[in-house]
Amino acid sequence: MRRPPSRVKRVLRRGLWLTACFFAVPSAAWAWSNHTLCTWQAVAVLPQIAQRTVPAETLASFLSMEAEHLPQVLEDEERWARATVPSYAPRPDALAFQAARDADATTLRRAFLRAIRANEDMPLNLYLQRPPGTAVPAERMMDWSALSVLKGMSDLDAHSLERLEDGAAAPVADVIATASNEPDFGLDIALWQDNGAPEGAAYGYGPQPFGNPRLEYSSQAPFHMGFYHESGILYRAAPYLQNTYPEARIHLYMTLSRFAFAQGHPYWGWRFAGWAVHYVQDLAQPYHARVLPGVGVPRMLWTSVLDMAGVHGPKTAAVNRVTNRHTVLENYQYHHMAAAYAQGRMDDPLLAALRDTADDTALPRLLPPSPRDLITVQSAAVADTLDAQLERSFPAHYVTDPDTDLDAVPDLDMDAVARQAPEAEQRKLTDLVAARMRQVGRDTRALIRAVAPTGQEAAAGGDAKP
Ligand SMILES: [Zn+2]
């Protein structure tokens, strides 16, 4: 039997790891920029669903009509989360949804957002994001501030956001795609107790487990990342890495989606489904499923030892490199796909991969353990390979030089940069990113089938044929 390490050793070891990991989760803003570009393609091969329209309905109307039944649904959801999601921080009872049917719209919305512990200032107005190339008349454009709590805007065309009238017929594909981008508009911003917002004090999530709490976007990271496949020693030393919420978010929004459909609110059925789709798509991004792709545990330990000894360079360099590669991958995927949309090249390998249903039989319907057991298993497994490919496809300035700060580079277009690489490296990069998009497409459709009302679900090819 091995003697347990002395207390001094234990403390030292823990201290090293904590130092190694606390600053080591890169805090890049998004996973995929502009999720709508992915979602439109993924659902296009489900025409029985995507080509329908549903009447738009305000959130106040939905909440007021369901004020009686919604508390029980959220109570059951809370019970599920407490029993099922590891590291779940219970929702304080005082936040349980409670509102009178005749309460005003703001009161209803805030009560709802607090009950689901999301940012209570999210406007949740009626709008649609239109596909690239659609001209939205100036008088129908939505202001960013009417949709988001963020000052900065993610990668999307400000002219693509169109007001939607209460009761107007909304294409289901557009409702799902629009909603799949909305969690990046601020639903999960400033929810931790050290983010300086009133929600943080009330919500019970505790301090932000990783990321930099002073950065506007960083507070959403633990809701959009899931590190389920790291080594055991990493979790023992840094248990806060397991303090993530995408599984809880996916399940909550799927529950709300099914409830909305069952109660006769198809618009909210699809909008909630789109919110859940966002997190599923994020988890297919390797930099959202692994803490430090391309950096082995021994190297993490060694750089942290050096860091403790006052040699900070190697650790800072490793973190900067991974942050930059995360940005490079996301920027490449966005610009590549945006260009294909703009030029009408629908046979582009990334867009085609999103519509490819060949893998759908592996996950016809999304079930609660899927995000952990299937989705992140795949994205974590390819993380090192993709990370190494980025190194071969892009100049060292972008992916190796630790002094580069890509967040400070305006108009970064990594798709244009990738085209300078040797053709063989371009092809390998495209293949690896297309594989990610193929998974995004499969997982998006698996979620849609899992919540679709009976009848539509059968028509949507539960056997995975388009
Ligand atoms: Zn996200």
CSV table of C-alpha atoms and ligand atoms in Angstrom, one decimal:
chain,number,residue,atom,x,y,z
A,1,MET,CA,0.0,0.0,0.0
A,2,ARG,CA,1.4,3.4,-1.0
A,3,ARG,CA,1.8,5.9,1.8
A,4,PRO,CA,-0.4,8.9,1.4
A,5,PRO,CA,1.5,12.0,0.5
A,6,SER,CA,2.3,14.4,3.4
A,7,ARG,CA,0.0,17.4,3.9
A,8,VAL,CA,2.8,19.7,2.7
A,9,LYS,CA,3.1,17.7,-0.5
A,10,ARG,CA,-0.6,17.6,-1.0
A,11,VAL,CA,-1.0,21.3,-0.6
A,12,LEU,CA,2.0,22.0,-2.9
A,13,ARG,CA,0.6,19.6,-5.6
A,14,ARG,CA,-2.8,21.2,-5.4
A,15,GLY,CA,-1.3,24.7,-5.5
A,16,LEU,CA,0.6,23.9,-8.6
A,17,TRP,CA,-2.4,22.5,-10.4
A,18,LEU,CA,-4.6,25.3,-9.3
A,19,THR,CA,-2.1,27.8,-10.6
A,20,ALA,CA,-1.7,25.8,-13.8
A,21,CYS,CA,-5.4,25.6,-14.5
A,22,PHE,CA,-7.0,28.7,-13.1
A,23,PHE,CA,-5.6,31.0,-15.8
A,24,ALA,CA,-5.3,28.3,-18.3
A,25,VAL,CA,-8.9,28.1,-19.7
A,26,PRO,CA,-8.7,30.4,-22.7
A,27,SER,CA,-11.5,32.9,-22.8
A,28,ALA,CA,-12.3,33.3,-26.5
A,29,ALA,CA,-15.7,34.7,-27.0
A,30,TRP,CA,-17.7,32.3,-29.1
A,31,ALA,CA,-17.5,28.7,-30.3
A,32,TRP,CA,-18.9,29.1,-33.8
A,33,SER,CA,-19.6,32.7,-34.9
A,34,ASN,CA,-23.2,33.3,-36.1
A,35,HIS,CA,-24.8,29.9,-35.5
A,36,THR,CA,-27.6,30.7,-38.0
A,37,LEU,CA,-25.2,29.9,-40.9
A,38,CYS,CA,-25.0,26.3,-39.5
A,39,THR,CA,-28.6,25.9,-38.5
A,40,TRP,CA,-30.2,26.9,-41.8
A,41,GLN,CA,-28.2,24.2,-43.6
A,42,ALA,CA,-28.7,21.5,-40.9
A,43,VAL,CA,-32.5,21.9,-41.0
A,44,ALA,CA,-32.8,22.4,-44.8
A,45,VAL,CA,-32.8,18.6,-45.1
A,46,LEU,CA,-35.9,18.4,-42.8
A,47,PRO,CA,-38.3,20.1,-45.2
A,48,GLN,CA,-41.4,18.7,-43.4
A,49,ILE,CA,-40.4,20.9,-40.5
A,50,ALA,CA,-38.3,23.7,-42.0
A,51,GLN,CA,-40.8,24.7,-44.7
A,52,ARG,CA,-43.7,25.2,-42.3
A,53,THR,CA,-44.6,28.6,-40.9
A,54,VAL,CA,-45.9,29.3,-37.4
A,55,PRO,CA,-47.6,32.4,-36.0
A,56,ALA,CA,-45.3,34.6,-34.0
A,57,GLU,CA,-46.3,35.1,-30.4
A,58,THR,CA,-44.9,37.5,-27.8
A,59,LEU,CA,-43.2,36.0,-24.7
A,60,ALA,CA,-45.7,37.9,-22.5
A,61,SER,CA,-48.6,36.1,-24.3
A,62,PHE,CA,-47.0,32.7,-23.8
A,63,LEU,CA,-46.1,33.4,-20.1
A,64,SER,CA,-49.5,34.9,-19.3
A,65,MET,CA,-51.4,32.0,-20.8
A,66,GLU,CA,-49.2,29.4,-19.1
A,67,ALA,CA,-48.7,31.2,-15.8
A,68,GLU,CA,-50.7,28.4,-14.1
A,69,HIS,CA,-48.8,25.4,-15.6
A,70,LEU,CA,-45.3,26.7,-16.0
A,71,PRO,CA,-44.3,26.6,-12.3
A,72,GLN,CA,-44.8,22.8,-12.2
A,73,VAL,CA,-42.8,22.2,-15.4
A,74,LEU,CA,-39.9,24.3,-14.0
A,75,GLU,CA,-40.1,22.5,-10.7
A,76,ASP,CA,-39.8,19.1,-12.4
A,77,GLU,CA,-36.9,20.4,-14.4
A,78,GLU,CA,-35.1,21.6,-11.3
A,79,ARG,CA,-35.6,18.2,-9.7
A,80,TRP,CA,-34.2,16.5,-12.8
A,81,ALA,CA,-31.1,18.8,-12.8
A,82,ARG,CA,-30.4,18.4,-9.1
A,83,ALA,CA,-30.5,14.6,-9.5
A,84,THR,CA,-28.7,14.3,-12.8
A,85,VAL,CA,-26.3,17.1,-13.6
A,86,PRO,CA,-23.0,16.7,-11.8
A,87,SER,CA,-21.8,20.0,-10.0
A,88,TYR,CA,-25.3,21.5,-10.5
A,89,ALA,CA,-25.8,24.4,-8.1
A,90,PRO,CA,-29.5,24.2,-6.9
A,91,ARG,CA,-31.7,27.1,-7.8
A,92,PRO,CA,-32.8,29.0,-4.7
A,93,ASP,CA,-36.5,28.4,-4.0
A,94,ALA,CA,-37.2,32.1,-4.0
A,95,LEU,CA,-36.6,32.2,-7.7
A,96,ALA,CA,-39.4,29.8,-8.6
A,97,PHE,CA,-41.6,31.1,-11.3
A,98,GLN,CA,-44.6,33.0,-9.9
A,99,ALA,CA,-46.6,35.6,-11.8
A,100,ALA,CA,-50.1,36.6,-12.2
A,101,ARG,CA,-51.7,36.1,-15.6
A,102,ASP,CA,-52.5,39.8,-15.8
A,103,ALA,CA,-49.0,41.0,-14.8
A,104,ASP,CA,-47.4,43.4,-17.3
A,105,ALA,CA,-45.0,42.1,-19.9
A,106,THR,CA,-41.8,43.3,-18.2
A,107,THR,CA,-42.8,41.6,-14.9
A,108,LEU,CA,-43.6,38.3,-16.6
A,109,ARG,CA,-40.4,38.3,-18.6
A,110,ARG,CA,-38.2,39.1,-15.6
A,111,ALA,CA,-39.9,36.5,-13.5
A,112,PHE,CA,-39.3,33.9,-16.2
A,113,LEU,CA,-35.6,34.9,-16.8
A,114,ARG,CA,-35.0,34.7,-13.0
A,115,ALA,CA,-36.7,31.4,-12.7
A,116,ILE,CA,-34.4,29.9,-15.4
A,117,ARG,CA,-31.5,31.9,-14.0
A,118,ALA,CA,-30.6,33.7,-17.2
A,119,ASN,CA,-29.7,37.4,-17.7
A,120,GLU,CA,-32.9,39.2,-16.6
A,121,ASP,CA,-32.3,42.2,-18.9
A,122,MET,CA,-32.5,40.1,-22.1
A,123,PRO,CA,-35.2,41.8,-24.1
A,124,LEU,CA,-36.5,38.6,-25.9
A,125,ASN,CA,-38.4,40.7,-28.5
A,126,LEU,CA,-39.9,39.2,-31.6
A,127,TYR,CA,-37.4,39.3,-34.5
A,128,LEU,CA,-35.9,37.1,-37.2
A,129,GLN,CA,-32.4,37.0,-38.5
A,130,ARG,CA,-32.6,36.8,-42.3
A,131,PRO,CA,-30.3,34.7,-44.4
A,132,PRO,CA,-27.3,36.5,-46.1
A,133,GLY,CA,-28.5,38.2,-49.3
A,134,THR,CA,-31.9,39.1,-47.9
A,135,ALA,CA,-32.6,42.8,-48.0
A,136,VAL,CA,-34.4,43.9,-44.8
A,137,PRO,CA,-36.1,47.3,-45.4
A,138,ALA,CA,-34.6,50.0,-43.2
A,139,GLU,CA,-37.9,50.7,-41.3
A,140,ARG,CA,-38.1,47.0,-40.3
A,141,MET,CA,-34.5,46.6,-39.0
A,142,MET,CA,-34.0,45.8,-35.3
A,143,ASP,CA,-31.6,47.7,-33.2
A,144,TRP,CA,-28.9,45.6,-31.5
A,145,SER,CA,-29.9,47.1,-28.2
A,146,ALA,CA,-33.4,45.8,-28.6
A,147,LEU,CA,-32.1,42.2,-28.8
A,148,SER,CA,-29.0,42.0,-26.6
A,149,VAL,CA,-27.5,43.1,-23.3
A,150,LEU,CA,-24.0,43.1,-24.9
A,151,LYS,CA,-22.3,46.3,-26.1
A,152,GLY,CA,-20.2,44.4,-28.7
A,153,MET,CA,-21.8,42.5,-31.5
A,154,SER,CA,-20.9,39.0,-32.5
A,155,ASP,CA,-20.1,38.3,-36.2
A,156,LEU,CA,-23.3,39.0,-37.9
A,157,ASP,CA,-24.7,41.5,-40.3
A,158,ALA,CA,-26.6,44.2,-38.4
A,159,HIS,CA,-28.8,44.7,-41.4
A,160,SER,CA,-30.0,41.1,-41.2
A,161,LEU,CA,-32.1,41.5,-38.1
A,162,GLU,CA,-35.8,42.1,-38.9
A,163,ARG,CA,-38.7,43.0,-36.6
A,164,LEU,CA,-41.4,40.3,-36.5
A,165,GLU,CA,-45.0,41.3,-35.8
A,166,ASP,CA,-47.1,39.5,-33.3
A,167,GLY,CA,-49.2,36.9,-35.1
A,168,ALA,CA,-47.2,37.1,-38.4
A,169,ALA,CA,-46.4,33.9,-40.2
A,170,ALA,CA,-42.7,33.0,-39.4
A,171,PRO,CA,-40.8,30.3,-41.4
A,172,VAL,CA,-39.9,27.6,-38.9
A,173,ALA,CA,-36.3,27.3,-40.4
A,174,ASP,CA,-35.8,31.0,-39.7
A,175,VAL,CA,-37.2,30.8,-36.1
A,176,ILE,CA,-34.9,27.9,-35.2
A,177,ALA,CA,-31.9,29.4,-36.9
A,178,THR,CA,-32.5,32.9,-35.3
A,179,ALA,CA,-32.9,31.4,-31.9
A,180,SER,CA,-29.8,29.2,-32.3
A,181,ASN,CA,-27.8,32.4,-32.2
A,182,GLU,CA,-29.6,34.1,-29.4
A,183,PRO,CA,-27.7,32.6,-26.4
A,184,ASP,CA,-24.6,34.5,-27.7
A,185,PHE,CA,-26.7,37.7,-27.3
A,186,GLY,CA,-26.3,37.6,-23.6
A,187,LEU,CA,-28.6,35.0,-22.0
A,188,ASP,CA,-25.7,33.7,-19.9
A,189,ILE,CA,-23.9,36.9,-19.3
A,190,ALA,CA,-23.0,38.1,-15.7
A,191,LEU,CA,-24.7,35.3,-13.8
A,192,TRP,CA,-21.9,34.5,-11.4
A,193,GLN,CA,-21.6,36.1,-8.0
A,194,ASP,CA,-18.4,37.9,-8.8
A,195,ASN,CA,-19.6,39.5,-12.1
A,196,GLY,CA,-20.9,42.6,-10.4
A,197,ALA,CA,-24.6,42.2,-11.5
A,198,PRO,CA,-27.6,41.8,-9.2
A,199,GLU,CA,-28.4,38.4,-10.7
A,200,GLY,CA,-25.1,37.0,-9.6
A,201,ALA,CA,-25.9,37.6,-5.9
A,202,ALA,CA,-29.3,36.0,-6.2
A,203,TYR,CA,-28.8,33.0,-8.6
A,204,GLY,CA,-26.7,30.8,-6.4
A,205,TYR,CA,-24.2,29.7,-9.1
A,206,GLY,CA,-21.3,30.9,-6.9
A,207,PRO,CA,-18.1,32.5,-8.2
A,208,GLN,CA,-17.2,32.2,-11.9
A,209,PRO,CA,-15.3,28.9,-12.1
A,210,PHE,CA,-12.9,29.9,-14.9
A,211,GLY,CA,-12.3,32.6,-17.5
A,212,ASN,CA,-11.6,36.3,-16.7
A,213,PRO,CA,-14.6,37.8,-14.8
A,214,ARG,CA,-13.7,41.3,-16.0
A,215,LEU,CA,-14.2,40.5,-19.7
A,216,GLU,CA,-17.7,41.2,-21.0
A,217,TYR,CA,-18.1,37.8,-22.9
A,218,SER,CA,-16.1,35.6,-20.6
A,219,SER,CA,-18.8,35.1,-18.0
A,220,GLN,CA,-20.9,33.0,-20.4
A,221,ALA,CA,-18.0,30.5,-21.1
A,222,PRO,CA,-18.9,28.0,-18.3
A,223,PHE,CA,-22.5,27.8,-19.8
A,224,HIS,CA,-21.2,27.1,-23.3
A,225,MET,CA,-18.3,24.8,-22.7
A,226,GLY,CA,-18.2,21.2,-21.3
A,227,PHE,CA,-14.9,19.6,-20.2
A,228,TYR,CA,-16.1,16.0,-19.7
A,229,HIS,CA,-13.1,14.1,-21.0
A,230,GLU,CA,-10.0,15.5,-19.3
A,231,SER,CA,-7.7,13.3,-17.2
A,232,GLY,CA,-8.8,12.4,-13.7
A,233,ILE,CA,-5.8,14.1,-12.1
A,234,LEU,CA,-6.9,17.4,-13.7
A,235,TYR,CA,-10.4,17.1,-12.1
A,236,ARG,CA,-8.9,16.3,-8.7
A,237,ALA,CA,-6.7,19.3,-8.8
A,238,ALA,CA,-9.1,21.7,-10.5
A,239,PRO,CA,-12.7,20.5,-9.7
A,240,TYR,CA,-14.1,23.8,-10.9
A,241,LEU,CA,-13.5,22.6,-14.5
A,242,GLN,CA,-16.6,20.4,-14.0
A,243,ASN,CA,-18.6,23.4,-13.0
A,244,THR,CA,-20.2,23.9,-16.4
A,245,TYR,CA,-23.9,24.1,-17.5
A,246,PRO,CA,-24.4,23.2,-21.2
A,247,GLU,CA,-26.2,20.0,-20.3
A,248,ALA,CA,-28.6,21.8,-17.9
A,249,ARG,CA,-29.3,24.4,-20.5
A,250,ILE,CA,-29.9,21.9,-23.3
A,251,HIS,CA,-32.3,19.9,-21.2
A,252,LEU,CA,-34.1,23.0,-19.8
A,253,TYR,CA,-34.7,24.5,-23.2
A,254,MET,CA,-35.8,21.1,-24.7
A,255,THR,CA,-38.3,20.8,-21.8
A,256,LEU,CA,-39.6,24.2,-22.4
A,257,SER,CA,-39.9,23.5,-26.2
A,258,ARG,CA,-41.9,20.4,-25.6
A,259,PHE,CA,-44.1,22.2,-23.1
A,260,ALA,CA,-44.8,25.1,-25.5
A,261,PHE,CA,-45.7,22.7,-28.3
A,262,ALA,CA,-48.0,20.7,-26.0
A,263,GLN,CA,-49.8,23.8,-24.9
A,264,GLY,CA,-50.3,25.2,-28.4
A,265,HIS,CA,-47.5,27.7,-28.7
A,266,PRO,CA,-45.5,26.4,-31.7
A,267,TYR,CA,-43.5,29.6,-32.2
A,268,TRP,CA,-42.1,29.3,-28.6
A,269,GLY,CA,-41.7,25.5,-29.2
A,270,TRP,CA,-39.2,26.3,-32.0
A,271,ARG,CA,-37.6,29.3,-30.4
A,272,PHE,CA,-36.8,27.3,-27.2
A,273,ALA,CA,-35.6,24.4,-29.4
A,274,GLY,CA,-33.2,26.9,-31.2
A,275,TRP,CA,-31.8,28.0,-27.9
A,276,ALA,CA,-31.0,24.4,-27.0
A,277,VAL,CA,-29.5,23.9,-30.5
A,278,HIS,CA,-27.0,26.6,-29.7
A,279,TYR,CA,-25.3,24.7,-26.8
A,280,VAL,CA,-25.3,21.4,-28.8
A,281,GLN,CA,-23.5,23.2,-31.6
A,282,ASP,CA,-21.0,24.8,-29.2
A,283,LEU,CA,-20.0,21.4,-27.8
A,284,ALA,CA,-19.0,20.2,-31.3
A,285,GLN,CA,-16.2,22.8,-31.2
A,286,PRO,CA,-13.1,21.1,-29.9
A,287,TYR,CA,-11.9,24.2,-28.0
A,288,HIS,CA,-15.2,24.1,-26.1
A,289,ALA,CA,-14.8,20.4,-25.2
A,290,ARG,CA,-11.1,20.3,-24.1
A,291,VAL,CA,-9.3,22.7,-21.8
A,292,LEU,CA,-6.1,23.0,-23.7
A,293,PRO,CA,-6.1,21.1,-27.0
A,294,GLY,CA,-2.5,20.3,-28.1
A,295,VAL,CA,-1.1,20.6,-24.6
A,296,GLY,CA,-0.4,17.4,-22.7
A,297,VAL,CA,-0.8,17.0,-19.0
A,298,PRO,CA,3.0,16.7,-18.3
A,299,ARG,CA,3.6,20.0,-20.2
A,300,MET,CA,0.8,21.7,-18.2
A,301,LEU,CA,2.4,20.6,-15.0
A,302,TRP,CA,5.9,21.6,-16.1
A,303,THR,CA,4.9,25.1,-17.2
A,304,SER,CA,3.0,25.6,-14.0
A,305,VAL,CA,6.2,24.5,-12.0
A,306,LEU,CA,8.1,27.1,-13.9
A,307,ASP,CA,5.4,29.6,-13.3
A,308,MET,CA,5.5,29.0,-9.6
A,309,ALA,CA,9.3,29.5,-9.8
A,310,GLY,CA,8.7,32.9,-11.3
A,311,VAL,CA,9.3,31.9,-15.0
A,312,HIS,CA,5.8,32.9,-16.4
A,313,GLY,CA,6.7,32.9,-20.1
A,314,PRO,CA,6.0,29.3,-21.0
A,315,LYS,CA,2.5,29.2,-19.3
A,316,THR,CA,1.5,32.5,-20.7
A,317,ALA,CA,2.7,31.4,-24.2
A,318,ALA,CA,0.7,28.1,-24.0
A,319,VAL,CA,-2.5,29.9,-23.0
A,320,ASN,CA,-2.1,32.6,-25.7
A,321,ARG,CA,-1.4,30.1,-28.3
A,322,VAL,CA,-4.5,28.1,-27.5
A,323,THR,CA,-6.6,31.2,-27.3
A,324,ASN,CA,-5.3,32.3,-30.7
A,325,ARG,CA,-6.0,28.9,-32.3
A,326,HIS,CA,-9.5,28.9,-30.9
A,327,THR,CA,-10.0,32.3,-32.6
A,328,VAL,CA,-8.4,31.2,-35.8
A,329,LEU,CA,-10.7,28.1,-36.1
A,330,GLU,CA,-13.8,30.1,-35.4
A,331,ASN,CA,-12.9,32.9,-37.7
A,332,TYR,CA,-11.9,30.6,-40.5
A,333,GLN,CA,-15.2,28.7,-40.3
A,334,TYR,CA,-17.3,31.9,-40.2
A,335,HIS,CA,-15.6,33.7,-43.1
A,336,HIS,CA,-15.4,30.5,-45.2
A,337,MET,CA,-19.2,29.9,-44.8
A,338,ALA,CA,-20.2,33.5,-45.0
A,339,ALA,CA,-18.3,33.8,-48.3
A,340,ALA,CA,-20.0,30.6,-49.6
A,341,TYR,CA,-23.5,32.0,-48.7
A,342,ALA,CA,-22.7,35.4,-50.3
A,343,GLN,CA,-21.6,33.8,-53.5
A,344,GLY,CA,-24.4,31.2,-53.6
A,345,ARG,CA,-21.9,28.3,-53.4
A,346,MET,CA,-24.2,25.9,-51.6
A,347,ASP,CA,-22.0,22.9,-52.7
A,348,ASP,CA,-19.2,24.3,-50.5
A,349,PRO,CA,-17.8,21.4,-48.4
A,350,LEU,CA,-18.7,23.0,-45.1
A,351,LEU,CA,-22.2,23.8,-46.1
A,352,ALA,CA,-22.7,20.4,-47.7
A,353,ALA,CA,-21.4,18.6,-44.6
A,354,LEU,CA,-24.1,20.4,-42.5
A,355,ARG,CA,-26.7,18.9,-44.8
A,356,ASP,CA,-25.1,15.4,-44.9
A,357,THR,CA,-27.4,13.0,-43.1
A,358,ALA,CA,-25.1,9.9,-43.5
A,359,ASP,CA,-24.2,10.0,-39.8
A,360,ASP,CA,-27.7,10.7,-38.5
A,361,THR,CA,-28.4,7.0,-37.7
A,362,ALA,CA,-25.7,7.2,-35.0
A,363,LEU,CA,-27.8,9.8,-33.1
A,364,PRO,CA,-31.4,10.0,-34.5
A,365,ARG,CA,-32.8,11.7,-31.4
A,366,LEU,CA,-31.0,13.6,-28.7
A,367,LEU,CA,-31.3,12.1,-25.2
A,368,PRO,CA,-30.1,13.6,-21.9
A,369,PRO,CA,-26.7,11.8,-21.8
A,370,SER,CA,-25.9,12.5,-25.4
A,371,PRO,CA,-24.0,15.8,-24.9
A,372,ARG,CA,-21.5,14.1,-22.6
A,373,ASP,CA,-21.6,10.5,-23.9
A,374,LEU,CA,-21.6,11.2,-27.7
A,375,ILE,CA,-21.2,14.8,-28.7
A,376,THR,CA,-18.2,15.9,-26.7
A,377,VAL,CA,-16.6,12.5,-26.9
A,378,GLN,CA,-16.2,13.1,-30.6
A,379,SER,CA,-15.2,16.8,-30.5
A,380,ALA,CA,-12.7,16.1,-27.6
A,381,ALA,CA,-11.2,13.2,-29.6
A,382,VAL,CA,-10.3,15.3,-32.6
A,383,ALA,CA,-9.1,18.3,-30.6
A,384,ASP,CA,-5.3,17.5,-30.8
A,385,THR,CA,-5.5,16.6,-34.5
A,386,LEU,CA,-7.3,19.7,-35.4
A,387,ASP,CA,-5.0,21.8,-33.2
A,388,ALA,CA,-2.0,20.4,-35.0
A,389,GLN,CA,-3.6,21.0,-38.4
A,390,LEU,CA,-4.1,24.7,-37.6
A,391,GLU,CA,-0.4,24.9,-37.0
A,392,ARG,CA,0.3,23.5,-40.5
A,393,SER,CA,-2.4,25.5,-42.3
A,394,PHE,CA,-1.7,29.0,-41.0
A,395,PRO,CA,1.5,31.1,-40.6
A,396,ALA,CA,3.2,31.0,-37.3
A,397,HIS,CA,2.3,34.6,-36.6
A,398,TYR,CA,-1.4,33.5,-36.1
A,399,VAL,CA,-1.1,30.2,-34.4
A,400,THR,CA,2.3,29.9,-32.8
A,401,ASP,CA,3.6,33.3,-31.9
A,402,PRO,CA,2.5,33.9,-28.2
A,403,ASP,CA,2.8,37.7,-28.6
A,404,THR,CA,0.1,37.9,-31.2
A,405,ASP,CA,-3.3,39.1,-29.9
A,406,LEU,CA,-5.8,38.2,-32.5
A,407,ASP,CA,-8.7,39.9,-30.6
A,408,ALA,CA,-7.0,43.2,-31.3
A,409,VAL,CA,-6.8,42.6,-35.1
A,410,PRO,CA,-9.7,44.3,-36.9
A,411,ASP,CA,-11.2,42.6,-40.0
A,412,LEU,CA,-9.4,39.4,-39.4
A,413,ASP,CA,-10.2,36.9,-42.2
A,414,MET,CA,-8.6,33.6,-41.6
A,415,ASP,CA,-10.3,32.0,-44.6
A,416,ALA,CA,-8.3,34.4,-46.9
A,417,VAL,CA,-5.2,33.5,-45.0
A,418,ALA,CA,-5.8,29.8,-45.2
A,419,ARG,CA,-5.9,30.1,-49.0
A,420,GLN,CA,-2.2,30.9,-49.0
A,421,ALA,CA,-1.3,27.5,-47.6
A,422,PRO,CA,-0.2,24.6,-49.8
A,423,GLU,CA,-3.2,23.0,-51.4
A,424,ALA,CA,-2.7,19.7,-49.5
A,425,GLU,CA,-2.9,21.5,-46.2
A,426,GLN,CA,-5.9,23.5,-47.3
A,427,ARG,CA,-7.7,20.2,-48.2
A,428,LYS,CA,-6.8,18.6,-44.8
A,429,LEU,CA,-8.1,21.6,-42.9
A,430,THR,CA,-11.3,21.7,-44.9
A,431,ASP,CA,-11.9,18.0,-44.3
A,432,LEU,CA,-11.4,18.4,-40.5
A,433,VAL,CA,-13.7,21.4,-40.2
A,434,ALA,CA,-16.2,19.7,-42.5
A,435,ALA,CA,-16.2,16.8,-40.1
A,436,ARG,CA,-17.1,19.2,-37.3
A,437,MET,CA,-19.9,20.7,-39.4
A,438,ARG,CA,-21.2,17.2,-40.2
A,439,GLN,CA,-21.5,16.6,-36.5
A,440,VAL,CA,-23.1,20.0,-35.9
A,441,GLY,CA,-25.7,19.1,-38.6
A,442,ARG,CA,-26.4,15.6,-37.1
A,443,ASP,CA,-26.7,16.9,-33.6
A,444,THR,CA,-28.9,19.8,-34.6
A,445,ARG,CA,-31.3,17.5,-36.4
A,446,ALA,CA,-31.2,15.0,-33.5
A,447,LEU,CA,-32.4,17.7,-31.2
A,448,ILE,CA,-35.1,18.9,-33.6
A,449,ARG,CA,-36.5,15.4,-33.9
A,450,ALA,CA,-36.5,14.9,-30.2
A,451,VAL,CA,-38.8,17.9,-29.5
A,452,ALA,CA,-40.9,18.1,-32.7
A,453,PRO,CA,-44.6,17.6,-32.2
A,454,THR,CA,-45.9,14.1,-33.0
A,455,GLY,CA,-46.5,13.7,-36.7
A,456,GLN,CA,-43.9,16.3,-37.7
A,457,GLU,CA,-41.3,14.3,-35.9
A,458,ALA,CA,-42.1,11.1,-37.9
A,459,ALA,CA,-42.1,13.1,-41.1
A,460,ALA,CA,-38.7,14.5,-40.2
A,461,GLY,CA,-37.1,11.1,-40.8
A,462,GLY,CA,-36.5,9.7,-37.4
A,463,ASP,CA,-34.7,6.9,-39.2
A,464,ALA,CA,-32.3,9.6,-40.3
A,465,LYS,CA,-33.2,9.7,-44.0
A,466,PRO,CA,-33.9,13.2,-45.4
B,1,ZN,ZN,-22.1,29.8,-27.4
